[in-house]
PDB file of C-alpha atoms in Angstrom:
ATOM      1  CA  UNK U 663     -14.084-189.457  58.944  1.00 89.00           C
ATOM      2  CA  UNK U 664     -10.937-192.098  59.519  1.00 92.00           C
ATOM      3  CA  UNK U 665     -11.486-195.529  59.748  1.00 94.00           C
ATOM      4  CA  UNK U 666      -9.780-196.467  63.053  1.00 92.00           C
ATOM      5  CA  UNK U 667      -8.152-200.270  63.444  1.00 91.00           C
ATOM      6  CA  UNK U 668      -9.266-201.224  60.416  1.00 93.00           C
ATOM      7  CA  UNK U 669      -7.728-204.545  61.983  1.00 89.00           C
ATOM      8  CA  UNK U 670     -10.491-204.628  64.483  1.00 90.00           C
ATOM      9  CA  UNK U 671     -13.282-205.127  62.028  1.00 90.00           C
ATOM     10  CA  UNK U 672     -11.805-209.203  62.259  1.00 89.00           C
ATOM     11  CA  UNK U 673     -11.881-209.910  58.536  1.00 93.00           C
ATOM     12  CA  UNK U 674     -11.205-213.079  57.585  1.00 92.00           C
ATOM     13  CA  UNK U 675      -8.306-212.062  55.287  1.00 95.00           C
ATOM     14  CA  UNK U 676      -7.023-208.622  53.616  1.00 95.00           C
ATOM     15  CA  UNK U 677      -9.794-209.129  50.451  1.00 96.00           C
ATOM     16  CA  UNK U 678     -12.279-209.228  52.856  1.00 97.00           C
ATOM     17  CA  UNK U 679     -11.048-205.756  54.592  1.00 96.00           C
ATOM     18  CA  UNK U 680      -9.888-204.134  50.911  1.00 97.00           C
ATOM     19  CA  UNK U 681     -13.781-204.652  50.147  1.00 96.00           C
ATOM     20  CA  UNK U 682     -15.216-203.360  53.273  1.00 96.00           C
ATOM     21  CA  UNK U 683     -13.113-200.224  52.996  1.00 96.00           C
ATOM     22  CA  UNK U 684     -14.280-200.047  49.178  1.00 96.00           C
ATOM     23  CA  UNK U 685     -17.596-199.930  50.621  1.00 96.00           C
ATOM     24  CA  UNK U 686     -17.184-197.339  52.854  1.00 95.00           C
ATOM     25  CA  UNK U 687     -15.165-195.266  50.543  1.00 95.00           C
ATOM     26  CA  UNK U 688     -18.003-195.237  48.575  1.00 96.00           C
ATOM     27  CA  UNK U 689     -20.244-193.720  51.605  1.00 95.00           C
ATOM     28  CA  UNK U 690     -18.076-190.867  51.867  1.00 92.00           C
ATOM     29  CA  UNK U 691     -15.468-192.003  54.361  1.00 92.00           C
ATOM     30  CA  UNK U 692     -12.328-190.000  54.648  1.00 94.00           C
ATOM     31  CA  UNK U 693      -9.490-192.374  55.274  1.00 96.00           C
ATOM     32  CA  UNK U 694      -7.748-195.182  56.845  1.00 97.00           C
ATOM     33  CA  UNK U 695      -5.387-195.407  59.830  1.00 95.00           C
ATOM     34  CA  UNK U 696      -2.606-196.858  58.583  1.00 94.00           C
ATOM     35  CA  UNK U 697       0.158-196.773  61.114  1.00 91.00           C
ATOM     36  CA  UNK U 698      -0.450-197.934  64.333  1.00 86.00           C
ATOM     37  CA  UNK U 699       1.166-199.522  67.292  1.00 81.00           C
ATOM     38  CA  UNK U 700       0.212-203.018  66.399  1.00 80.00           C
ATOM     39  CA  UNK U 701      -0.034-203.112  62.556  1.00 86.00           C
ATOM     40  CA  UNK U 702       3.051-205.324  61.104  1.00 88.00           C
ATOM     41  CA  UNK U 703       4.928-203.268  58.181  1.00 89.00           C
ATOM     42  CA  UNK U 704       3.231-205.530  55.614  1.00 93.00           C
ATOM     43  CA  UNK U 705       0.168-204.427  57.142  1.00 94.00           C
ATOM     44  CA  UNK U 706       1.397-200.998  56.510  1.00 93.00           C
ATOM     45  CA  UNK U 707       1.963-201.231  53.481  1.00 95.00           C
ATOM     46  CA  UNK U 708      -1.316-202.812  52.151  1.00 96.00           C
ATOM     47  CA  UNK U 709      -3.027-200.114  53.717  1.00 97.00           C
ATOM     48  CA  UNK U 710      -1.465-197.378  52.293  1.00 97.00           C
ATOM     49  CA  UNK U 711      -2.243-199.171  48.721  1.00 97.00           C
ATOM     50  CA  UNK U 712      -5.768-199.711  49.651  1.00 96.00           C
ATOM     51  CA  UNK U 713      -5.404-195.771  50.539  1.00 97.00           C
ATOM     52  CA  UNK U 714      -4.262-194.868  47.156  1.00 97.00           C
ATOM     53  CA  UNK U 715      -6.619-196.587  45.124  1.00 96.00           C
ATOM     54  CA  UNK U 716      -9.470-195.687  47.190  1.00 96.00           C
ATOM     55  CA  UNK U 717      -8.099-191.856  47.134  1.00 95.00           C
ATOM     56  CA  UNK U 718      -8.321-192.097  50.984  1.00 97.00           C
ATOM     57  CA  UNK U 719      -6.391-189.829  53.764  1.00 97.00           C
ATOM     58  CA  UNK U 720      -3.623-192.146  55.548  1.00 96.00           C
ATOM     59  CA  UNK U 721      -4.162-191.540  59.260  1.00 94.00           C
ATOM     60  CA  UNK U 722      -1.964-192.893  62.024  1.00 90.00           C
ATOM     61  CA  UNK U 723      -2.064-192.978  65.908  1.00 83.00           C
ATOM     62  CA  UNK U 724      -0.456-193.602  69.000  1.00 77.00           C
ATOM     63  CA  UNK U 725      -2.899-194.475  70.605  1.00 77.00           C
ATOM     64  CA  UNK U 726      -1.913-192.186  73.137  1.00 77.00           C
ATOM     65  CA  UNK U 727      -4.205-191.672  76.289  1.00 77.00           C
ATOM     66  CA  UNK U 728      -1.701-189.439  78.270  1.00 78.00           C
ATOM     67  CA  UNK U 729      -1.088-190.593  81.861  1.00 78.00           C
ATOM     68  CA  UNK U 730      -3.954-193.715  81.384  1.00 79.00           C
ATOM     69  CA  UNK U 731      -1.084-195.450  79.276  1.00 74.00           C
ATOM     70  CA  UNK U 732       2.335-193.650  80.439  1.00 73.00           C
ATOM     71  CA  UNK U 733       4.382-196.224  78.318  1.00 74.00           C
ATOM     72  CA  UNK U 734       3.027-194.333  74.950  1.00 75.00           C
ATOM     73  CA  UNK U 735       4.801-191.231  73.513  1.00 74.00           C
ATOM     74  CA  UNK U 736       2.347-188.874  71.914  1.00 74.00           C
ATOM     75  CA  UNK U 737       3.334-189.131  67.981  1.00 68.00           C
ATOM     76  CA  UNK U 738       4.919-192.264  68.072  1.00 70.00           C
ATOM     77  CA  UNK U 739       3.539-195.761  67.057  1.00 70.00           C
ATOM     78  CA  UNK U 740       5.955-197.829  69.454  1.00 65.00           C
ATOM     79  CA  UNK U 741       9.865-197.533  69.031  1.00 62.00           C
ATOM     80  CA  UNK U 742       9.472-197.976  65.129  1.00 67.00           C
ATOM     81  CA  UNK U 743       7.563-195.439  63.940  1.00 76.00           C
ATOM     82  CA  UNK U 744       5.943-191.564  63.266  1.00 81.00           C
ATOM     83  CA  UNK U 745       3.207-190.385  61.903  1.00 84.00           C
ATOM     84  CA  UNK U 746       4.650-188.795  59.314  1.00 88.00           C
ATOM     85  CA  UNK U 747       3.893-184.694  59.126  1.00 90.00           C
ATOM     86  CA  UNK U 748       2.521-184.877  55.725  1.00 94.00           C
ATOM     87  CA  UNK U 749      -0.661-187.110  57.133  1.00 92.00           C
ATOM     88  CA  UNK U 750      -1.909-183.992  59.067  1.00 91.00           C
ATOM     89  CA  UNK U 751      -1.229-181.825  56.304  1.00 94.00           C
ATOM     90  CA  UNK U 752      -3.325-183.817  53.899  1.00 95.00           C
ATOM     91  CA  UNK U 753      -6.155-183.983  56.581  1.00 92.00           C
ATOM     92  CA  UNK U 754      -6.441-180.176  57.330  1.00 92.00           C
ATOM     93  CA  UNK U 755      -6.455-179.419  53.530  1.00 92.00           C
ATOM     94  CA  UNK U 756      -9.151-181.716  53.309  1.00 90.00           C
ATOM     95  CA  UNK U 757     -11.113-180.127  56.193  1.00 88.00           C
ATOM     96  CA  UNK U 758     -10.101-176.743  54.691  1.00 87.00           C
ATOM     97  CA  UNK U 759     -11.006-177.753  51.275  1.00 86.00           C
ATOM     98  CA  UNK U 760     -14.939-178.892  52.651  1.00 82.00           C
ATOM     99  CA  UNK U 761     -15.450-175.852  54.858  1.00 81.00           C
ATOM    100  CA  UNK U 762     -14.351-173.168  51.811  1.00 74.00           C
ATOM    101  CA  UNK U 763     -12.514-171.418  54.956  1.00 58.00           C
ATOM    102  CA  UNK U 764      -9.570-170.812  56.420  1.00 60.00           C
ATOM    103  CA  UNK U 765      -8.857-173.375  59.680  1.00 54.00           C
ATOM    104  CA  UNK U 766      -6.341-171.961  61.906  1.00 60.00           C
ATOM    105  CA  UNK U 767      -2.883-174.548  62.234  1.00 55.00           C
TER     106      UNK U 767
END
């Protein structure tokens, strides 16, 4: 389970969201989506710290809808970024690791 827009939970401030996430880390959630069309590289970056110490997948999205929103291209989070490979690698071993079988790729 990823938290999506981690933005939208409208914290007052980042040690406000860094607990909340804590706090659901602790109830067994997955991981954070950390790249996103909106988020500001700062952002970004905070994130994927909070993901570390937390021991928390790194998600990212698009936010792709396909023809709904034609101006999005599936995989990328506006003109600046990917999701890098290695996110969806981490997540499948995870769901492979919690199922004890083999998920096909």
């Amino acid at each position: 389970v990823s938290l999506a827009h981690p933005n939208q939970l409208r914290k007052q401030n980042f040690a406000q969201l860094a607990s909340e996430v804590g706090h659901l880390a602790s109830l067994g959630r997955d991981g954070v989506e950390v790249i996103y069309n909106d988020h500001r590289e700062s952002f970004v970056a905070e994130l994927k710290d909070l993901c570390r110490r937390h021991v928390l997948l790194m998600t990212g999205g698009s936010d792709f809808h396909g023809s709904a929103k034609r101006w999005i291209v599936l995989g990328r989070c506006g003109n600046r970024r990917r999701v890098p490979r290695k996110y969806y690698d981490a997540l499948l071993a995870r769901v492979r690791e919690r199922r004890g079988a083999c998920v096909p790729v």
